[in-house]
Amino acid sequence: MKLKIETLTADAFADFGQVIDTEICTNQFAINGGTTQRFHDLAEVETIGEARGGISIFRGDARQFPMQIEMLERHPKGSQAFMPLQQRPYLVVVAPALNDEEPDLSRLRLFYATGAQGVNYFTGTWHHPLLALEEVSDFLVVDRIGEGHNCDEFFFPEGSDIQIAAMSFEGV
Amino acid sequence: MKLKIETLTADAFADFGQVIDTEICTNQFAINGGTTQRFHDLAEVETIGEARGGISIFRGDARQFPMQIEMLERHPKGSQAFMPLQQRPYLVVVAPALNDEEPDLSRLRLFYATGAQGVNYFTGTWHHPLLALEEVSDFLVVDRIGEGHNCDEFFFPEGSDIQIAAMSFEGV
């Protein structure tokens, strides 16, 4: 199965998390004596249990296509946000839950995020690890720092054959 | 008084906050099957009281120099992080506290942050609002979202004459 690529919009992503994008911000106001526009609270940092938010940088390899998608992960105790730091696009793969333990592979979604768009996965959203495009790329990441198990991995059954096709992502 | 410009390093900034920079990260490791390097927990998101962290984007005007510095602000209930999204440099002005209510204007510091460096002001650090350079620039901001008073402003006494000189910041 080849995943169909979709434009990343707030509505399309609403079940999985928030899109961090000034273009779709509905709460914008001037601060600092009018020298700065604040696009306010585009994403919520959630941390469950004894924990806090932390800021990291992920440096992701550029992926090669066609690419087999073989697993997803989720963070049961906190949100996780990604924001590109070099204005380069990337891919986002998510799935709703089938039950408490696994994602619904029949409802996988593939989004094309522009270099001006971040995503914030809700706590527990099944998603694929970072899929940078073009070249090695840095992303600011905001996620939970604390004790306790905060990463589940789900490896697809043998023979699943779920693929991101070799394609130009331009003009998506 | 003209402020002297300094290179932004973790040591020089240690009293005021954290520098978000892969170049000075001491805790880096591979994740996602070796496809991603994680520069881990470069900055701590602090929120005091009934609150959470939130992710916003600040779009700051490019400043003109020479520029008079006339005020500082601080956030008594949370940290505030800034990360440039278009790899453009910016300026950071901070001061230690003189007492519970005001910054020590005799110890103002001016730092030149590269487009690959973020800063995270500790809770309560006196700092100047965003000082973008070159052109209008976007910054990812992680700060406290919640009720209660979280911004103090301190306006300098008349005649303070504290200035950032007109200069080229290249080669700092």
Short mmCIF file of C-alpha atoms in Angstrom, two decimals:
data_model
loop_
_atom_site.label_atom_id
_atom_site.label_comp_id
_atom_site.label_asym_id
_atom_site.label_seq_id
_atom_site.Cartn_x
_atom_site.Cartn_y
_atom_site.Cartn_z
CA MET A 1 0.00 0.00 0.00
CA LYS A 2 1.29 3.43 -0.96
CA LEU A 3 0.33 6.20 1.44
CA LYS A 4 -1.42 9.18 -0.13
CA ILE A 5 0.20 12.48 0.74
CA GLU A 6 -1.93 15.27 2.23
CA THR A 7 -1.44 18.96 2.86
CA LEU A 8 -0.89 19.66 6.56
CA THR A 9 -3.77 21.76 7.88
CA ALA A 10 -5.10 22.30 11.39
CA ASP A 11 -8.35 20.57 10.53
CA ALA A 12 -6.78 17.55 8.88
CA PHE A 13 -4.38 17.13 11.82
CA ALA A 14 -6.87 17.88 14.60
CA ASP A 15 -7.17 14.29 15.82
CA PHE A 16 -3.40 13.91 16.15
CA GLY A 17 -2.07 17.20 17.43
CA GLN A 18 -1.56 20.86 16.68
CA VAL A 19 0.00 22.55 13.67
CA ILE A 20 2.45 25.32 14.60
CA ASP A 21 2.03 27.84 11.81
CA THR A 22 1.52 31.61 11.86
CA GLU A 23 -0.67 31.32 8.76
CA ILE A 24 -3.37 29.46 10.63
CA CYS A 25 -3.10 31.25 13.96
CA THR A 26 -6.36 32.67 15.28
CA ASN A 27 -4.94 34.48 18.29
CA GLN A 28 -2.37 37.06 17.25
CA PHE A 29 -1.59 40.34 18.99
CA ALA A 30 1.09 43.02 19.26
CA ILE A 31 3.49 43.08 22.20
CA ASN A 32 6.74 44.83 23.14
CA GLY A 33 5.45 48.31 22.31
CA GLY A 34 4.25 47.19 18.91
CA THR A 35 7.64 45.88 17.72
CA THR A 36 6.61 42.21 17.91
CA GLN A 37 3.60 40.16 16.85
CA ARG A 38 2.81 37.27 19.15
CA PHE A 39 1.15 34.25 17.52
CA HIS A 40 -0.08 32.96 20.81
CA ASP A 41 -0.11 29.47 22.25
CA LEU A 42 -0.01 27.54 18.99
CA ALA A 43 0.71 24.31 20.84
CA GLU A 44 0.29 23.02 24.37
CA VAL A 45 3.15 21.30 26.16
CA GLU A 46 1.68 18.41 28.13
CA THR A 47 3.61 16.46 30.74
CA ILE A 48 2.02 13.82 32.93
CA GLY A 49 3.44 12.79 36.29
CA GLU A 50 6.67 13.99 37.86
CA ALA A 51 8.11 15.78 34.88
CA ARG A 52 8.66 19.08 33.11
CA GLY A 53 8.94 20.27 29.54
CA GLY A 54 12.39 20.33 27.96
CA ILE A 55 13.81 21.77 24.78
CA SER A 56 16.06 19.63 22.60
CA ILE A 57 17.30 19.68 19.03
CA PHE A 58 16.85 16.65 16.76
CA ARG A 59 19.17 16.39 13.76
CA GLY A 60 17.48 14.04 11.29
CA ASP A 61 18.96 12.28 8.29
CA ALA A 62 17.31 12.92 4.95
CA ARG A 63 15.25 9.88 4.03
CA GLN A 64 15.39 8.09 0.71
CA PHE A 65 12.30 7.06 -1.22
CA PRO A 66 10.56 4.76 -1.88
CA MET A 67 10.60 4.01 1.82
CA GLN A 68 8.94 1.21 3.74
CA ILE A 69 7.14 2.31 6.90
CA GLU A 70 7.67 -0.44 9.43
CA MET A 71 6.80 0.98 12.83
CA LEU A 72 5.19 3.80 14.78
CA GLU A 73 5.80 5.11 18.28
CA ARG A 74 3.83 7.06 20.86
CA HIS A 75 4.60 8.93 24.07
CA PRO A 76 2.00 8.02 26.66
CA LYS A 77 3.06 10.65 29.19
CA GLY A 78 3.51 13.80 27.16
CA SER A 79 3.17 15.82 23.99
CA GLN A 80 6.05 16.17 21.54
CA ALA A 81 6.54 19.17 19.27
CA PHE A 82 8.79 19.51 16.22
CA MET A 83 9.67 22.79 14.54
CA PRO A 84 12.06 22.96 11.56
CA LEU A 85 15.05 25.25 12.11
CA GLN A 86 16.26 25.51 8.53
CA GLN A 87 12.91 26.04 6.83
CA ARG A 88 13.06 22.66 5.17
CA PRO A 89 9.97 20.53 4.60
CA TYR A 90 9.49 17.11 6.17
CA LEU A 91 6.95 14.29 6.34
CA VAL A 92 4.60 13.35 9.14
CA VAL A 93 3.02 9.89 9.44
CA VAL A 94 0.36 9.30 12.08
CA ALA A 95 -2.43 6.83 12.84
CA PRO A 96 -5.39 6.75 15.19
CA ALA A 97 -5.43 4.07 17.85
CA LEU A 98 -7.08 0.75 17.02
CA ASN A 99 -7.21 -0.18 20.70
CA ASP A 100 -5.16 0.55 23.82
CA GLU A 101 -2.12 -1.17 22.44
CA GLU A 102 -1.85 -0.62 18.73
CA PRO A 103 -2.40 1.89 15.96
CA ASP A 104 -5.00 1.36 13.25
CA LEU A 105 -2.79 0.66 10.24
CA SER A 106 -5.77 0.84 7.90
CA ARG A 107 -6.08 4.52 8.76
CA LEU A 108 -2.49 5.69 8.45
CA ARG A 109 -2.10 9.32 7.30
CA LEU A 110 0.85 10.96 5.55
CA PHE A 111 1.26 14.74 5.69
CA TYR A 112 3.67 17.06 3.93
CA ALA A 113 4.83 19.79 6.36
CA THR A 114 6.39 22.89 4.87
CA GLY A 115 9.53 24.42 6.34
CA ALA A 116 7.38 26.99 8.12
CA GLN A 117 5.15 24.43 9.85
CA GLY A 118 5.70 22.62 13.10
CA VAL A 119 3.64 19.83 14.58
CA ASN A 120 2.85 19.00 18.18
CA TYR A 121 1.77 15.41 18.72
CA PHE A 122 -0.79 15.03 21.48
CA THR A 123 0.08 12.71 24.32
CA GLY A 124 -0.34 9.18 23.03
CA THR A 125 -0.58 9.94 19.30
CA TRP A 126 0.96 7.16 17.21
CA HIS A 127 3.52 8.70 14.85
CA HIS A 128 6.56 7.77 12.82
CA PRO A 129 9.99 9.02 13.94
CA LEU A 130 11.37 12.12 12.21
CA LEU A 131 11.31 12.04 8.40
CA ALA A 132 13.54 14.82 7.13
CA LEU A 133 13.73 15.51 3.41
CA GLU A 134 16.38 16.89 1.07
CA GLU A 135 19.29 16.96 3.53
CA VAL A 136 20.23 16.53 7.17
CA SER A 137 17.93 18.91 9.05
CA ASP A 138 17.57 20.29 12.56
CA PHE A 139 14.28 20.53 14.45
CA LEU A 140 13.56 22.15 17.77
CA VAL A 141 11.76 19.59 19.91
CA VAL A 142 9.71 20.28 23.02
CA ASP A 143 8.79 17.20 24.99
CA ARG A 144 8.52 15.67 28.41
CA ILE A 145 11.62 15.24 30.55
CA GLY A 146 11.06 13.01 33.55
CA GLU A 147 11.08 9.55 34.98
CA GLY A 148 8.82 6.73 33.88
CA HIS A 149 8.10 4.93 30.65
CA ASN A 150 7.25 7.42 27.91
CA CYS A 151 7.82 5.60 24.64
CA ASP A 152 5.89 2.70 23.14
CA GLU A 153 6.94 1.24 19.81
CA PHE A 154 4.70 -0.76 17.50
CA PHE A 155 6.37 -2.79 14.76
CA PHE A 156 4.10 -3.69 11.86
CA PRO A 157 3.31 -7.35 11.15
CA GLU A 158 5.49 -9.06 8.55
CA GLY A 159 4.38 -8.44 5.01
CA SER A 160 2.55 -5.21 5.76
CA ASP A 161 4.17 -3.47 2.79
CA ILE A 162 3.26 0.11 3.64
CA GLN A 163 5.22 2.51 1.51
CA ILE A 164 5.98 6.16 0.90
CA ALA A 165 6.54 6.32 -2.84
CA ALA A 166 9.48 7.94 -4.55
CA MET A 167 8.07 11.23 -5.64
CA SER A 168 8.67 14.90 -5.82
CA PHE A 169 7.04 16.55 -2.82
CA GLU A 170 7.10 19.92 -4.52
CA GLY A 171 3.76 21.38 -5.25
CA VAL A 172 1.94 19.28 -2.68
CA MET B 1 26.96 54.44 28.07
CA LYS B 2 27.47 52.14 25.10
CA LEU B 3 27.01 48.46 25.84
CA LYS B 4 29.90 46.23 24.87
CA ILE B 5 28.87 43.30 22.71
CA GLU B 6 29.84 39.77 23.77
CA THR B 7 29.79 36.37 22.11
CA LEU B 8 26.98 34.21 23.43
CA THR B 9 28.42 31.20 25.25
CA ALA B 10 26.97 28.88 27.87
CA ASP B 11 29.44 30.12 30.47
CA ALA B 12 28.90 33.80 29.82
CA PHE B 13 25.13 33.34 29.93
CA ALA B 14 25.02 30.92 32.87
CA ASP B 15 23.63 33.43 35.36
CA PHE B 16 20.77 34.37 33.07
CA GLY B 17 19.63 31.21 31.35
CA GLN B 18 20.55 28.48 28.92
CA VAL B 19 21.95 28.68 25.41
CA ILE B 20 20.20 26.36 22.95
CA ASP B 21 22.96 25.34 20.59
CA THR B 22 24.04 21.95 19.27
CA GLU B 23 27.66 23.15 19.23
CA ILE B 24 27.80 23.37 23.01
CA CYS B 25 25.65 20.38 23.85
CA THR B 26 27.23 17.88 26.22
CA ASN B 27 24.50 15.23 26.06
CA GLN B 28 24.03 13.98 22.53
CA PHE B 29 22.93 10.51 21.44
CA ALA B 30 21.47 8.60 18.51
CA ILE B 31 17.77 7.71 18.41
CA ASN B 32 15.26 6.42 15.84
CA GLY B 33 17.44 3.53 14.72
CA GLY B 34 20.42 5.78 14.20
CA THR B 35 18.69 8.15 11.77
CA THR B 36 18.49 11.05 14.25
CA GLN B 37 20.87 12.69 16.70
CA ARG B 38 19.20 14.00 19.84
CA PHE B 39 20.86 17.01 21.47
CA HIS B 40 19.11 16.41 24.72
CA ASP B 41 17.40 18.78 27.11
CA LEU B 42 19.25 21.93 26.11
CA ALA B 43 16.80 24.06 28.08
CA GLU B 44 14.32 23.51 30.88
CA VAL B 45 10.77 24.78 30.63
CA GLU B 46 9.79 26.11 34.05
CA THR B 47 6.24 27.01 35.01
CA ILE B 48 5.26 28.02 38.53
CA GLY B 49 1.71 27.70 39.83
CA GLU B 50 -1.35 26.61 37.87
CA ALA B 51 0.14 26.68 34.43
CA ARG B 52 1.69 24.72 31.57
CA GLY B 53 4.23 25.36 28.87
CA GLY B 54 3.01 26.71 25.55
CA ILE B 55 4.59 27.18 22.15
CA SER B 56 4.14 30.49 20.33
CA ILE B 57 5.83 32.31 17.48
CA PHE B 58 7.10 35.86 17.91
CA ARG B 59 7.59 37.92 14.75
CA GLY B 60 9.98 40.72 15.65
CA ASP B 61 10.74 43.91 13.76
CA ALA B 62 14.34 44.51 12.79
CA ARG B 63 15.79 47.14 15.10
CA GLN B 64 17.64 50.24 13.98
CA PHE B 65 20.90 51.37 15.55
CA PRO B 66 22.07 53.30 17.45
CA MET B 67 19.28 52.29 19.80
CA GLN B 68 18.51 53.52 23.29
CA ILE B 69 17.73 50.77 25.80
CA GLU B 70 15.04 52.15 28.07
CA MET B 71 13.51 49.20 29.86
CA LEU B 72 13.81 45.54 30.82
CA GLU B 73 11.21 42.96 31.73
CA ARG B 74 11.11 39.70 33.64
CA HIS B 75 8.73 36.78 34.02
CA PRO B 76 8.49 35.87 37.70
CA LYS B 77 6.52 32.65 37.17
CA GLY B 78 8.28 30.94 34.31
CA SER B 79 11.16 30.54 31.89
CA GLN B 80 10.99 31.92 28.36
CA ALA B 81 12.88 30.43 25.42
CA PHE B 82 13.55 31.97 22.01
CA MET B 83 14.81 30.06 18.98
CA PRO B 84 15.31 31.74 15.59
CA LEU B 85 13.36 30.11 12.75
CA GLN B 86 15.12 31.75 9.80
CA GLN B 87 18.70 31.39 11.00
CA ARG B 88 19.08 35.11 11.50
CA PRO B 89 21.15 36.57 14.33
CA TYR B 90 19.65 38.74 17.08
CA LEU B 91 20.70 40.59 20.22
CA VAL B 92 20.14 39.66 23.83
CA VAL B 93 20.29 42.20 26.67
CA VAL B 94 20.12 40.99 30.26
CA ALA B 95 20.98 42.21 33.75
CA PRO B 96 21.33 40.61 37.16
CA ALA B 97 18.92 41.74 39.86
CA LEU B 98 19.94 44.66 42.07
CA ASN B 99 17.26 43.80 44.62
CA ASP B 100 13.82 42.17 44.55
CA GLU B 101 12.36 44.90 42.41
CA GLU B 102 14.90 46.14 39.94
CA PRO B 103 17.76 45.11 37.68
CA ASP B 104 21.32 46.26 38.25
CA LEU B 105 21.79 48.68 35.36
CA SER B 106 25.50 48.96 36.11
CA ARG B 107 25.85 45.31 35.11
CA LEU B 108 23.89 45.17 31.89
CA ARG B 109 25.15 42.63 29.35
CA LEU B 110 24.72 42.59 25.58
CA PHE B 111 25.12 39.32 23.66
CA TYR B 112 25.19 38.58 19.95
CA ALA B 113 23.25 35.37 19.24
CA THR B 114 23.86 33.65 15.93
CA GLY B 115 21.00 32.32 13.85
CA ALA B 116 21.75 28.84 15.18
CA GLN B 117 21.52 29.82 18.85
CA GLY B 118 18.49 30.05 21.06
CA VAL B 119 18.28 31.38 24.59
CA ASN B 120 16.11 30.31 27.50
CA TYR B 121 15.75 32.97 30.17
CA PHE B 122 15.48 31.54 33.66
CA THR B 123 12.40 32.45 35.65
CA GLY B 124 12.87 36.02 36.83
CA THR B 125 15.82 36.99 34.60
CA TRP B 126 15.67 40.64 33.62
CA HIS B 127 15.89 40.91 29.83
CA HIS B 128 15.07 43.25 26.99
CA PRO B 129 12.21 42.36 24.64
CA LEU B 130 13.12 40.73 21.34
CA LEU B 131 15.82 42.50 19.31
CA ALA B 132 15.77 41.11 15.78
CA LEU B 133 18.39 42.23 13.29
CA GLU B 134 18.52 42.61 9.52
CA GLU B 135 14.82 42.06 8.80
CA VAL B 136 11.53 40.99 10.33
CA SER B 137 12.25 37.60 11.91
CA ASP B 138 10.31 34.75 13.48
CA PHE B 139 11.27 33.00 16.70
CA LEU B 140 9.76 29.95 18.31
CA VAL B 141 8.95 30.85 21.91
CA VAL B 142 8.30 28.43 24.75
CA ASP B 143 6.92 30.05 27.86
CA ARG B 144 4.37 29.77 30.63
CA ILE B 145 0.68 29.81 29.81
CA GLY B 146 -1.49 30.27 32.86
CA GLU B 147 -3.24 32.66 35.18
CA GLY B 148 -1.50 35.14 37.45
CA HIS B 149 0.91 38.03 37.00
CA ASN B 150 3.92 36.90 34.96
CA CYS B 151 5.46 40.06 33.57
CA ASP B 152 7.25 42.87 35.42
CA GLU B 153 8.58 45.86 33.51
CA PHE B 154 11.31 48.19 34.72
CA PHE B 155 11.68 51.50 32.95
CA PHE B 156 15.06 53.13 33.35
CA PRO B 157 15.38 56.46 35.19
CA GLU B 158 15.36 59.59 33.00
CA GLY B 159 18.74 60.41 31.55
CA SER B 160 20.10 56.88 31.80
CA ASP B 161 21.45 57.04 28.23
CA ILE B 162 22.20 53.34 27.73
CA GLN B 163 22.87 52.63 24.11
CA ILE B 164 23.53 49.89 21.58
CA ALA B 165 25.82 51.56 19.09
CA ALA B 166 25.36 51.57 15.34
CA MET B 167 27.73 48.89 14.25
CA SER B 168 28.22 45.90 12.05
CA PHE B 169 27.53 42.75 14.06
CA GLU B 170 29.37 40.64 11.54
CA GLY B 171 32.46 39.03 12.86
CA VAL B 172 31.45 39.32 16.50
#
